[in-house]
GROMACS .gro file of C-alpha atoms in nm:
model
  481
    1MET     CA    1   1.455  -2.062  -0.764
    2THR     CA    2   1.196  -2.341  -0.800
    3ASP     CA    3   1.072  -2.407  -1.148
    4THR     CA    4   0.694  -2.415  -1.110
    5SER     CA    5   0.667  -2.586  -1.447
    6MET     CA    6   0.803  -2.902  -1.285
    7THR     CA    7   0.570  -3.171  -1.155
    8GLY     CA    8   0.718  -3.469  -0.979
    9THR     CA    9   1.033  -3.578  -1.161
   10GLU     CA   10   0.915  -3.450  -1.498
   11THR     CA   11   1.090  -3.136  -1.620
   12ARG     CA   12   0.928  -2.933  -1.896
   13ALA     CA   13   1.104  -2.699  -2.135
   14PRO     CA   14   1.110  -2.334  -2.021
   15LEU     CA   15   0.800  -2.139  -2.109
   16PRO     CA   16   0.851  -1.924  -2.421
   17LEU     CA   17   0.870  -1.554  -2.344
   18SER     CA   18   0.572  -1.478  -2.569
   19LEU     CA   19   0.348  -1.707  -2.365
   20ALA     CA   20   0.490  -1.575  -2.036
   21LEU     CA   21   0.404  -1.220  -2.140
   22LEU     CA   22   0.057  -1.303  -2.274
   23PRO     CA   23  -0.135  -1.267  -1.941
   24VAL     CA   24   0.048  -0.941  -1.864
   25ALA     CA   25  -0.028  -0.805  -2.209
   26THR     CA   26  -0.392  -0.909  -2.165
   27LEU     CA   27  -0.410  -0.723  -1.834
   28PHE     CA   28  -0.279  -0.397  -1.975
   29ALA     CA   29  -0.482  -0.429  -2.294
   30GLY     CA   30  -0.792  -0.492  -2.085
   31ILE     CA   31  -0.723  -0.191  -1.866
   32ALA     CA   32  -0.664   0.033  -2.168
   33GLY     CA   33  -0.964  -0.103  -2.358
   34GLY     CA   34  -1.194  -0.075  -2.059
   35ALA     CA   35  -1.081   0.280  -1.989
   36ALA     CA   36  -1.137   0.379  -2.352
   37ALA     CA   37  -1.480   0.217  -2.371
   38PHE     CA   38  -1.623   0.279  -2.026
   39GLY     CA   39  -1.380   0.510  -1.849
   40PHE     CA   40  -1.135   0.386  -1.589
   41GLY     CA   41  -1.318   0.246  -1.291
   42GLY     CA   42  -1.362  -0.055  -1.070
   43GLU     CA   43  -1.567  -0.254  -1.319
   44SER     CA   44  -1.323  -0.220  -1.608
   45LEU     CA   45  -1.027  -0.301  -1.382
   46LEU     CA   46  -1.197  -0.612  -1.244
   47LEU     CA   47  -1.286  -0.729  -1.593
   48ALA     CA   48  -0.923  -0.682  -1.706
   49LEU     CA   49  -0.799  -0.883  -1.408
   50LEU     CA   50  -1.042  -1.167  -1.476
   51LEU     CA   51  -0.952  -1.176  -1.845
   52ALA     CA   52  -0.580  -1.186  -1.765
   53ALA     CA   53  -0.641  -1.458  -1.506
   54ALA     CA   54  -0.833  -1.663  -1.764
   55VAL     CA   55  -0.548  -1.627  -2.013
   56ALA     CA   56  -0.295  -1.727  -1.745
   57ALA     CA   57  -0.503  -2.036  -1.666
   58ILE     CA   58  -0.517  -2.126  -2.035
   59VAL     CA   59  -0.139  -2.091  -2.062
   60ALA     CA   60  -0.104  -2.314  -1.755
   61ARG     CA   61  -0.338  -2.570  -1.914
   62SER     CA   62  -0.127  -2.569  -2.229
   63ARG     CA   63   0.164  -2.671  -2.006
   64GLY     CA   64  -0.029  -2.962  -1.861
   65HIS     CA   65  -0.151  -2.792  -1.542
   66GLY     CA   66  -0.523  -2.807  -1.478
   67TRP     CA   67  -0.762  -2.571  -1.305
   68ALA     CA   68  -0.727  -2.759  -0.977
   69GLU     CA   69  -0.358  -2.661  -0.960
   70VAL     CA   70  -0.434  -2.297  -1.037
   71GLN     CA   71  -0.708  -2.296  -0.775
   72ALA     CA   72  -0.477  -2.455  -0.516
   73ALA     CA   73  -0.204  -2.199  -0.590
   74ALA     CA   74  -0.456  -1.915  -0.553
   75GLY     CA   75  -0.563  -2.065  -0.221
   76ARG     CA   76  -0.204  -2.063  -0.099
   77LEU     CA   77  -0.163  -1.700  -0.200
   78PHE     CA   78  -0.486  -1.610  -0.023
   79ALA     CA   79  -0.371  -1.794   0.289
   80ASP     CA   80  -0.036  -1.613   0.283
   81ALA     CA   81  -0.217  -1.281   0.250
   82LEU     CA   82  -0.478  -1.360   0.517
   83PRO     CA   83  -0.317  -1.133   0.782
   84ALA     CA   84  -0.334  -0.839   0.540
   85ILE     CA   85  -0.692  -0.928   0.441
   86LEU     CA   86  -0.795  -0.939   0.806
   87ILE     CA   87  -0.641  -0.593   0.851
   88LEU     CA   88  -0.841  -0.474   0.550
   89LEU     CA   89  -1.168  -0.596   0.702
   90ALA     CA   90  -1.073  -0.464   1.045
   91ILE     CA   91  -1.004  -0.119   0.901
   92GLY     CA   92  -1.353  -0.118   0.748
   93ALA     CA   93  -1.506  -0.193   1.089
   94LEU     CA   94  -1.276   0.065   1.250
   95LEU     CA   95  -1.387   0.348   1.022
   96GLY     CA   96  -1.754   0.299   1.100
   97SER     CA   97  -1.684   0.251   1.472
   98TRP     CA   98  -1.454   0.552   1.504
   99MET     CA   99  -1.719   0.764   1.338
  100PHE     CA  100  -1.976   0.627   1.585
  101ALA     CA  101  -1.754   0.719   1.882
  102GLY     CA  102  -1.673   1.064   1.747
  103THR     CA  103  -1.304   0.980   1.710
  104ILE     CA  104  -1.281   1.080   1.346
  105PRO     CA  105  -1.503   1.387   1.406
  106LEU     CA  106  -1.269   1.490   1.692
  107LEU     CA  107  -0.963   1.462   1.468
  108VAL     CA  108  -1.142   1.646   1.186
  109VAL     CA  109  -1.236   1.930   1.422
  110LEU     CA  110  -0.877   1.950   1.547
  111GLY     CA  111  -0.754   1.950   1.188
  112ILE     CA  112  -0.990   2.233   1.095
  113ASP     CA  113  -0.888   2.434   1.403
  114LEU     CA  114  -0.512   2.374   1.396
  115VAL     CA  115  -0.405   2.310   1.035
  116SER     CA  116  -0.422   2.565   0.757
  117PRO     CA  117  -0.572   2.426   0.436
  118GLN     CA  118  -0.248   2.516   0.260
  119TRP     CA  119  -0.052   2.274   0.479
  120MET     CA  120  -0.295   1.983   0.495
  121ALA     CA  121  -0.109   1.762   0.245
  122LEU     CA  122   0.224   1.843   0.413
  123THR     CA  123   0.073   1.757   0.752
  124ALA     CA  124  -0.067   1.430   0.614
  125PHE     CA  125   0.278   1.327   0.488
  126LEU     CA  126   0.457   1.409   0.814
  127ALA     CA  127   0.194   1.255   1.041
  128THR     CA  128   0.169   0.924   0.853
  129ALA     CA  129   0.547   0.905   0.809
  130LEU     CA  130   0.599   0.940   1.184
  131MET     CA  131   0.327   0.687   1.257
  132SER     CA  132   0.477   0.435   1.014
  133VAL     CA  133   0.830   0.471   1.152
  134VAL     CA  134   0.702   0.410   1.505
  135SER     CA  135   0.456   0.133   1.421
  136GLY     CA  136   0.625  -0.029   1.120
  137THR     CA  137   0.297  -0.054   0.928
  138SER     CA  138   0.193   0.155   0.631
  139TRP     CA  139  -0.160   0.014   0.634
  140GLY     CA  140  -0.214   0.093   1.002
  141SER     CA  141  -0.089   0.448   0.952
  142ALA     CA  142  -0.310   0.511   0.649
  143GLY     CA  143  -0.610   0.353   0.817
  144THR     CA  144  -0.586   0.569   1.129
  145ILE     CA  145  -0.399   0.899   1.095
  146GLY     CA  146  -0.446   0.897   0.718
  147VAL     CA  147  -0.825   0.863   0.740
  148ALA     CA  148  -0.841   1.149   0.991
  149THR     CA  149  -0.645   1.383   0.765
  150MET     CA  150  -0.864   1.284   0.470
  151GLY     CA  151  -1.172   1.371   0.675
  152ALA     CA  152  -1.031   1.712   0.765
  153ALA     CA  153  -0.938   1.777   0.400
  154GLU     CA  154  -1.287   1.683   0.287
  155ALA     CA  155  -1.444   1.909   0.548
  156MET     CA  156  -1.226   2.196   0.425
  157GLY     CA  157  -1.336   2.140   0.068
  158LEU     CA  158  -0.980   2.062  -0.045
  159PRO     CA  159  -0.891   1.843  -0.344
  160LEU     CA  160  -0.861   1.493  -0.199
  161ALA     CA  161  -0.615   1.336  -0.445
  162PRO     CA  162  -0.310   1.537  -0.326
  163VAL     CA  163  -0.386   1.463   0.039
  164ALA     CA  164  -0.435   1.093  -0.035
  165GLY     CA  165  -0.107   1.088  -0.227
  166ALA     CA  166   0.065   1.251   0.069
  167VAL     CA  167  -0.082   0.990   0.304
  168VAL     CA  168   0.042   0.707   0.083
  169SER     CA  169   0.386   0.868   0.046
  170GLY     CA  170   0.424   0.926   0.418
  171ALA     CA  171   0.301   0.580   0.508
  172TYR     CA  172   0.550   0.408   0.278
  173PHE     CA  173   0.838   0.639   0.365
  174GLY     CA  174   0.803   0.545   0.730
  175ASP     CA  175   0.741   0.179   0.655
  176LYS     CA  176   1.048   0.160   0.432
  177LEU     CA  177   1.285   0.302   0.697
  178SER     CA  178   1.134   0.151   1.011
  179PRO     CA  179   1.349  -0.121   1.171
  180ILE     CA  180   1.033  -0.293   1.297
  181SER     CA  181   0.862  -0.303   0.957
  182ASP     CA  182   0.802  -0.653   0.820
  183MET     CA  183   0.902  -0.549   0.467
  184THR     CA  184   1.220  -0.376   0.581
  185ASN     CA  185   1.330  -0.691   0.760
  186ILE     CA  186   1.227  -0.923   0.477
  187THR     CA  187   1.412  -0.724   0.209
  188ALA     CA  188   1.726  -0.736   0.424
  189ILE     CA  189   1.685  -1.112   0.474
  190GLY     CA  190   1.616  -1.173   0.104
  191ALA     CA  191   1.936  -0.993   0.008
  192GLY     CA  192   2.146  -1.131   0.293
  193ALA     CA  193   2.210  -0.782   0.432
  194GLU     CA  194   2.241  -0.671   0.794
  195LEU     CA  195   1.925  -0.480   0.893
  196TYR     CA  196   2.074  -0.148   1.006
  197ALA     CA  197   2.330  -0.145   0.725
  198HIS     CA  198   2.035  -0.192   0.488
  199ILE     CA  199   1.848   0.102   0.644
  200ARG     CA  200   2.154   0.329   0.630
  201HIS     CA  201   2.215   0.242   0.266
  202MET     CA  202   1.853   0.328   0.178
  203MET     CA  203   1.894   0.687   0.297
  204ALA     CA  204   2.046   0.793  -0.035
  205THR     CA  205   1.736   0.687  -0.225
  206SER     CA  206   1.481   0.775   0.046
  207LEU     CA  207   1.569   1.116   0.186
  208PRO     CA  208   1.593   1.304  -0.149
  209PRO     CA  209   1.249   1.178  -0.265
  210ALA     CA  210   1.106   1.264   0.077
  211LEU     CA  211   1.244   1.618   0.060
  212ILE     CA  212   1.109   1.664  -0.292
  213ALA     CA  213   0.772   1.534  -0.174
  214LEU     CA  214   0.772   1.783   0.115
  215ALA     CA  215   0.847   2.066  -0.126
  216ALA     CA  216   0.571   1.951  -0.361
  217TYR     CA  217   0.313   1.934  -0.082
  218ALA     CA  218   0.419   2.274   0.051
  219LEU     CA  219   0.433   2.458  -0.282
  220LEU     CA  220   0.216   2.280  -0.538
  221VAL     CA  221  -0.093   2.157  -0.355
  222PRO     CA  222  -0.387   2.399  -0.380
  223GLY     CA  223  -0.528   2.502  -0.045
  224ALA     CA  224  -0.495   2.861   0.059
  225SER     CA  225  -0.683   2.988  -0.246
  226LEU     CA  226  -0.980   2.769  -0.153
  227ALA     CA  227  -1.001   2.871   0.210
  228GLY     CA  228  -1.251   3.147   0.149
  229ALA     CA  229  -1.503   2.911  -0.009
  230SER     CA  230  -1.437   2.631   0.240
  231PRO     CA  231  -1.741   2.459   0.397
  232ALA     CA  232  -1.526   2.374   0.700
  233GLY     CA  233  -1.704   2.612   0.938
  234ALA     CA  234  -2.050   2.472   0.864
  235ILE     CA  235  -1.932   2.112   0.877
  236ARG     CA  236  -1.747   2.176   1.203
  237ALA     CA  237  -2.069   2.310   1.354
  238GLU     CA  238  -2.259   1.999   1.244
  239LEU     CA  239  -1.987   1.770   1.384
  240VAL     CA  240  -2.000   1.943   1.721
  241ALA     CA  241  -2.380   1.940   1.724
  242LEU     CA  242  -2.408   1.565   1.658
  243PHE     CA  243  -2.104   1.423   1.832
  244ALA     CA  244  -2.000   1.687   2.089
  245PRO     CA  245  -1.649   1.545   2.041
  246GLY     CA  246  -1.458   1.544   2.369
  247TRP     CA  247  -1.144   1.369   2.484
  248TRP     CA  248  -1.330   1.045   2.548
  249ALA     CA  249  -1.344   1.016   2.171
  250ALA     CA  250  -0.964   0.994   2.166
  251LEU     CA  251  -0.967   0.669   2.367
  252PRO     CA  252  -1.010   0.438   2.064
  253LEU     CA  253  -0.720   0.615   1.890
  254LEU     CA  254  -0.505   0.569   2.200
  255VAL     CA  255  -0.586   0.198   2.208
  256ALA     CA  256  -0.482   0.164   1.843
  257LEU     CA  257  -0.160   0.363   1.887
  258VAL     CA  258  -0.052   0.169   2.196
  259GLY     CA  259  -0.133  -0.168   2.043
  260ILE     CA  260   0.041  -0.099   1.715
  261GLY     CA  261   0.336   0.061   1.892
  262MET     CA  262   0.370  -0.248   2.112
  263ARG     CA  263   0.385  -0.462   1.798
  264TRP     CA  264   0.075  -0.659   1.891
  265PRO     CA  265  -0.101  -0.830   1.595
  266PRO     CA  266  -0.260  -0.545   1.396
  267ALA     CA  267  -0.599  -0.700   1.316
  268PRO     CA  268  -0.694  -0.778   1.679
  269VAL     CA  269  -0.566  -0.437   1.788
  270ILE     CA  270  -0.778  -0.263   1.527
  271VAL     CA  271  -1.086  -0.466   1.617
  272GLY     CA  272  -1.023  -0.395   1.986
  273SER     CA  273  -1.004  -0.024   1.911
  274ALA     CA  274  -1.331  -0.052   1.717
  275VAL     CA  275  -1.505  -0.225   2.009
  276VAL     CA  276  -1.385   0.046   2.250
  277ALA     CA  277  -1.518   0.304   2.003
  278LEU     CA  278  -1.861   0.139   2.003
  279VAL     CA  279  -1.871   0.148   2.383
  280VAL     CA  280  -1.778   0.516   2.380
  281GLY     CA  281  -2.045   0.590   2.121
  282VAL     CA  282  -2.318   0.427   2.328
  283ALA     CA  283  -2.200   0.541   2.672
  284VAL     CA  284  -2.085   0.895   2.592
  285ASN     CA  285  -2.267   0.999   2.275
  286GLY     CA  286  -2.589   0.827   2.377
  287PHE     CA  287  -2.627   0.650   2.043
  288PRO     CA  288  -2.837   0.330   2.036
  289ALA     CA  289  -2.672  -0.013   2.057
  290ALA     CA  290  -2.836  -0.111   1.728
  291GLY     CA  291  -2.656   0.179   1.565
  292ALA     CA  292  -2.327   0.045   1.703
  293VAL     CA  293  -2.381  -0.293   1.536
  294HIS     CA  294  -2.470  -0.121   1.210
  295ALA     CA  295  -2.162   0.103   1.227
  296PHE     CA  296  -1.936  -0.201   1.274
  297VAL     CA  297  -2.090  -0.412   0.999
  298GLY     CA  298  -2.264  -0.180   0.756
  299GLY     CA  299  -2.093   0.150   0.833
  300PHE     CA  300  -2.198   0.461   1.021
  301ALA     CA  301  -2.546   0.575   0.915
  302LEU     CA  302  -2.722   0.888   1.035
  303ASP     CA  303  -3.065   0.726   1.022
  304GLN     CA  304  -2.943   0.461   1.266
  305VAL     CA  305  -2.817   0.702   1.532
  306ALA     CA  306  -2.999   1.033   1.484
  307PRO     CA  307  -3.296   0.999   1.246
  308GLY     CA  308  -3.414   1.353   1.306
  309PHE     CA  309  -3.076   1.523   1.261
  310ALA     CA  310  -3.085   1.780   0.979
  311ALA     CA  311  -2.759   1.705   0.801
  312SER     CA  312  -2.623   1.877   0.494
  313GLU     CA  313  -2.531   1.665   0.194
  314GLN     CA  314  -2.160   1.731   0.247
  315PHE     CA  315  -2.183   1.636   0.612
  316ALA     CA  316  -2.362   1.311   0.532
  317GLY     CA  317  -2.099   1.227   0.272
  318LEU     CA  318  -1.825   1.287   0.527
  319VAL     CA  319  -1.961   1.077   0.813
  320GLU     CA  320  -2.155   0.796   0.644
  321ARG     CA  321  -1.875   0.551   0.571
  322GLY     CA  322  -1.692   0.241   0.688
  323GLY     CA  323  -1.816  -0.100   0.797
  324LEU     CA  324  -1.708  -0.455   0.719
  325ASN     CA  325  -1.938  -0.467   0.418
  326ALA     CA  326  -1.762  -0.170   0.258
  327MET     CA  327  -1.451  -0.385   0.206
  328ALA     CA  328  -1.634  -0.668   0.026
  329PRO     CA  329  -1.574  -0.527  -0.327
  330THR     CA  330  -1.203  -0.504  -0.250
  331LEU     CA  331  -1.198  -0.874  -0.158
  332VAL     CA  332  -1.335  -0.959  -0.503
  333PHE     CA  333  -1.048  -0.766  -0.663
  334ILE     CA  334  -0.799  -0.947  -0.441
  335LEU     CA  335  -0.934  -1.287  -0.543
  336ALA     CA  336  -0.910  -1.191  -0.911
  337ALA     CA  337  -0.551  -1.070  -0.863
  338PHE     CA  338  -0.456  -1.395  -0.689
  339LEU     CA  339  -0.610  -1.602  -0.968
  340LEU     CA  340  -0.388  -1.417  -1.215
  341ALA     CA  341  -0.081  -1.467  -0.997
  342ALA     CA  342  -0.163  -1.835  -0.948
  343GLY     CA  343  -0.198  -1.898  -1.321
  344MET     CA  344   0.137  -1.732  -1.389
  345GLU     CA  345   0.304  -1.922  -1.106
  346VAL     CA  346   0.172  -2.263  -1.211
  347SER     CA  347   0.249  -2.211  -1.580
  348GLY     CA  348   0.608  -2.106  -1.507
  349ALA     CA  349   0.551  -1.759  -1.652
  350LEU     CA  350   0.696  -1.582  -1.348
  351ASP     CA  351   1.011  -1.795  -1.362
  352ALA     CA  352   1.049  -1.728  -1.733
  353LEU     CA  353   1.016  -1.351  -1.694
  354LEU     CA  354   1.260  -1.330  -1.404
  355ALA     CA  355   1.515  -1.554  -1.573
  356ARG     CA  356   1.497  -1.345  -1.890
  357LEU     CA  357   1.562  -1.027  -1.694
  358LEU     CA  358   1.861  -1.181  -1.518
  359ALA     CA  359   2.004  -1.313  -1.843
  360ALA     CA  360   1.997  -0.962  -1.992
  361VAL     CA  361   2.217  -0.813  -1.719
  362ARG     CA  362   2.528  -0.629  -1.837
  363GLY     CA  363   2.726  -0.444  -1.571
  364ALA     CA  364   2.629  -0.305  -1.231
  365PHE     CA  365   2.375  -0.055  -1.367
  366GLY     CA  366   2.202  -0.328  -1.563
  367LEU     CA  367   2.202  -0.550  -1.255
  368VAL     CA  368   2.028  -0.289  -1.040
  369ALA     CA  369   1.784  -0.208  -1.320
  370ALA     CA  370   1.706  -0.576  -1.373
  371THR     CA  371   1.657  -0.627  -0.998
  372MET     CA  372   1.412  -0.338  -0.980
  373ALA     CA  373   1.228  -0.450  -1.295
  374ALA     CA  374   1.201  -0.803  -1.159
  375GLY     CA  375   1.080  -0.679  -0.821
  376ALA     CA  376   0.819  -0.443  -0.964
  377THR     CA  377   0.699  -0.705  -1.213
  378MET     CA  378   0.664  -0.982  -0.956
  379VAL     CA  379   0.496  -0.770  -0.689
  380GLY     CA  380   0.264  -0.632  -0.957
  381ILE     CA  381   0.160  -0.985  -1.045
  382THR     CA  382   0.158  -1.149  -0.702
  383SER     CA  383   0.070  -0.854  -0.472
  384HIS     CA  384   0.300  -1.019  -0.219
  385GLY     CA  385   0.597  -0.802  -0.129
  386GLY     CA  386   0.750  -1.048   0.115
  387VAL     CA  387   0.757  -1.340  -0.125
  388THR     CA  388   0.882  -1.112  -0.403
  389ALA     CA  389   1.172  -0.984  -0.192
  390LEU     CA  390   1.274  -1.337  -0.093
  391VAL     CA  391   1.244  -1.486  -0.443
  392VAL     CA  392   1.406  -1.199  -0.635
  393GLY     CA  393   1.666  -1.155  -0.363
  394GLY     CA  394   1.761  -1.522  -0.379
  395LEU     CA  395   1.774  -1.516  -0.758
  396PHE     CA  396   1.999  -1.209  -0.782
  397ARG     CA  397   2.228  -1.254  -0.480
  398PRO     CA  398   2.497  -1.452  -0.669
  399SER     CA  399   2.519  -1.183  -0.938
  400TYR     CA  400   2.586  -0.909  -0.681
  401ALA     CA  401   2.852  -1.123  -0.514
  402GLU     CA  402   3.019  -1.194  -0.850
  403ARG     CA  403   3.051  -0.819  -0.910
  404ASP     CA  404   3.187  -0.755  -0.558
  405LEU     CA  405   2.882  -0.551  -0.464
  406ALA     CA  406   2.760  -0.552  -0.104
  407PRO     CA  407   2.422  -0.715  -0.035
  408GLU     CA  408   2.289  -0.376   0.080
  409ASN     CA  409   2.278  -0.274  -0.287
  410LEU     CA  410   2.042  -0.563  -0.358
  411SER     CA  411   1.826  -0.496  -0.053
  412ARG     CA  412   1.802  -0.127  -0.148
  413ALA     CA  413   1.702  -0.213  -0.504
  414LEU     CA  414   1.430  -0.441  -0.368
  415ALA     CA  415   1.299  -0.170  -0.135
  416ASP     CA  416   1.310   0.092  -0.413
  417SER     CA  417   1.097  -0.127  -0.636
  418VAL     CA  418   0.895  -0.381  -0.439
  419THR     CA  419   0.806  -0.177  -0.130
  420VAL     CA  420   0.714   0.157  -0.285
  421THR     CA  421   0.571   0.065  -0.626
  422GLU     CA  422   0.291  -0.170  -0.520
  423PRO     CA  423   0.051   0.106  -0.405
  424LEU     CA  424   0.085   0.269  -0.748
  425MET     CA  425  -0.050  -0.032  -0.941
  426PRO     CA  426  -0.433  -0.021  -0.922
  427TRP     CA  427  -0.484  -0.399  -0.928
  428THR     CA  428  -0.251  -0.486  -0.638
  429VAL     CA  429  -0.369  -0.554  -0.284
  430SER     CA  430  -0.190  -0.250  -0.139
  431ALA     CA  431  -0.336  -0.013  -0.398
  432LEU     CA  432  -0.683  -0.157  -0.348
  433PHE     CA  433  -0.647  -0.111   0.027
  434MET     CA  434  -0.532   0.249  -0.004
  435ALA     CA  435  -0.805   0.339  -0.253
  436SER     CA  436  -1.076   0.175  -0.040
  437THR     CA  437  -0.954   0.324   0.288
  438LEU     CA  438  -0.886   0.677   0.165
  439GLY     CA  439  -1.177   0.695  -0.078
  440VAL     CA  440  -0.960   0.808  -0.371
  441ALA     CA  441  -0.886   0.602  -0.682
  442THR     CA  442  -0.529   0.482  -0.729
  443LEU     CA  443  -0.476   0.666  -1.057
  444ALA     CA  444  -0.602   0.985  -0.893
  445TYR     CA  445  -0.365   0.975  -0.595
  446ALA     CA  446  -0.067   0.815  -0.775
  447PRO     CA  447   0.072   1.139  -0.929
  448TRP     CA  448   0.074   1.288  -0.578
  449ALA     CA  449   0.239   0.984  -0.417
  450VAL     CA  450   0.565   1.160  -0.494
  451PHE     CA  451   0.787   0.958  -0.264
  452CYS     CA  452   0.668   0.628  -0.409
  453TRP     CA  453   0.736   0.698  -0.775
  454LEU     CA  454   1.060   0.886  -0.706
  455GLY     CA  455   1.203   0.586  -0.516
  456PRO     CA  456   1.281   0.383  -0.831
  457VAL     CA  457   1.410   0.697  -1.004
  458PHE     CA  458   1.669   0.762  -0.735
  459GLY     CA  459   1.755   0.394  -0.719
  460LEU     CA  460   1.848   0.404  -1.087
  461LEU     CA  461   2.029   0.736  -1.043
  462MET     CA  462   2.253   0.581  -0.778
  463ALA     CA  463   2.332   0.295  -1.014
  464LEU     CA  464   2.403   0.541  -1.295
  465ARG     CA  465   2.630   0.738  -1.064
  466HIS     CA  466   2.824   0.419  -1.002
  467ARG     CA  467   2.865   0.365  -1.374
  468LEU     CA  468   2.991   0.721  -1.426
  469THR     CA  469   3.197   0.782  -1.113
  470GLY     CA  470   3.241   0.450  -0.937
  471LYS     CA  471   3.032   0.578  -0.645
  472GLY     CA  472   2.667   0.525  -0.556
  473LEU     CA  473   2.690   0.151  -0.490
  474LYS     CA  474   2.860  -0.005  -0.190
  475PRO     CA  475   3.154  -0.240  -0.259
  476ALA     CA  476   3.143  -0.576  -0.086
  477ALA     CA  477   3.484  -0.510   0.076
  478ASP     CA  478   3.375  -0.177   0.229
  479PRO     CA  479   3.242  -0.246   0.581
  480ALA     CA  480   3.154   0.117   0.649
  481GLY     CA  481   2.941   0.183   0.341
   0.00000   0.00000   0.00000
């Protein structure tokens, strides 16, 4: 692994652990302090990120690295993440455009008619899981099927946090096990594992959490008790009155599903679906072209398409959303997160933390635990799952080989930490995307993202099983696994 504290031929002493931990400690102290003083929210989280980034830059300066190096490193991170950022912006445009076409209203009406409130969270998990397996993208699944289920849940008057957690769980379950997912392939490459052997080995730590999640969504999520007081009937009537949602409204969804299923670049596919939606809204719904532009850029607004429509407050809250501009605050968070990651990269703090974890390894259980800790720590700092899987995988591969453990154990540990934990950390790009897209704060949906937080638990349980029984981890000499 490259020592980022090296410049030219000059090699500096390793960064002391206390300095390496200082930006991380600042981040968590800032989050806790902001929550105590102002309540947990976007402003306190952004302030904590900026404070931690400033401390990381100061640590880098103490190592002889100036602001220009930190800025350049942040630029590289932003460039690496540009495809994901373009998807983020495209999803914002898609939400406003799909509302303009009546696509989301159509799906909400179908959800109200076909899905019992009691099973909405369960339906959200299954639908997004299937979409992610087929498409290989958790973001695309959450931004399409996930948004539709959130709209139906809101119309039914259901608690939104459980449904959002189910969307996130389903999206990452499918993404984790899909052979066409970027992260699934990268974790296999980083560990040196064969792709399908990697997927088979993940079943032991993926299926039990998924089954527990299904049980939780079926038994624990409130729904049936609220059906009597549900505003769904009134909202459905308003949706039908304004949009008259017919099957033409499904055309933008079909464009998105076909494009994502064909593995075309997601951002252009999403934008293409949004453009089709705007055409449908003008041609079929009779909405003005100016309203289409506003829906794409500023979000769907009733006063732009039907100024005289008598809408209830709940209806307006359901339909007035989306637009490119709605994602601008999320971009600010992403920049702050990348500044923090850049400062820690340039100062050598990331190298120091990972090396310390590896040095503490004792036995196979400790190796898996250290791998997962390293993966979660690095993705939490960098918000870049692909780079994390490649770096941590390369760092830990020799240790797995020395213990005669198959590379699938390493790839599974990476998936059980890197892939599924990022959407649970409020400051990461994935969590910011999910919170912005679904309209539910990360800390609100996280307890209900059952699959995501059970993934690391079952990863450690498999390692513990190996310690106690000799099973749970795949030996390097066992070709069948």
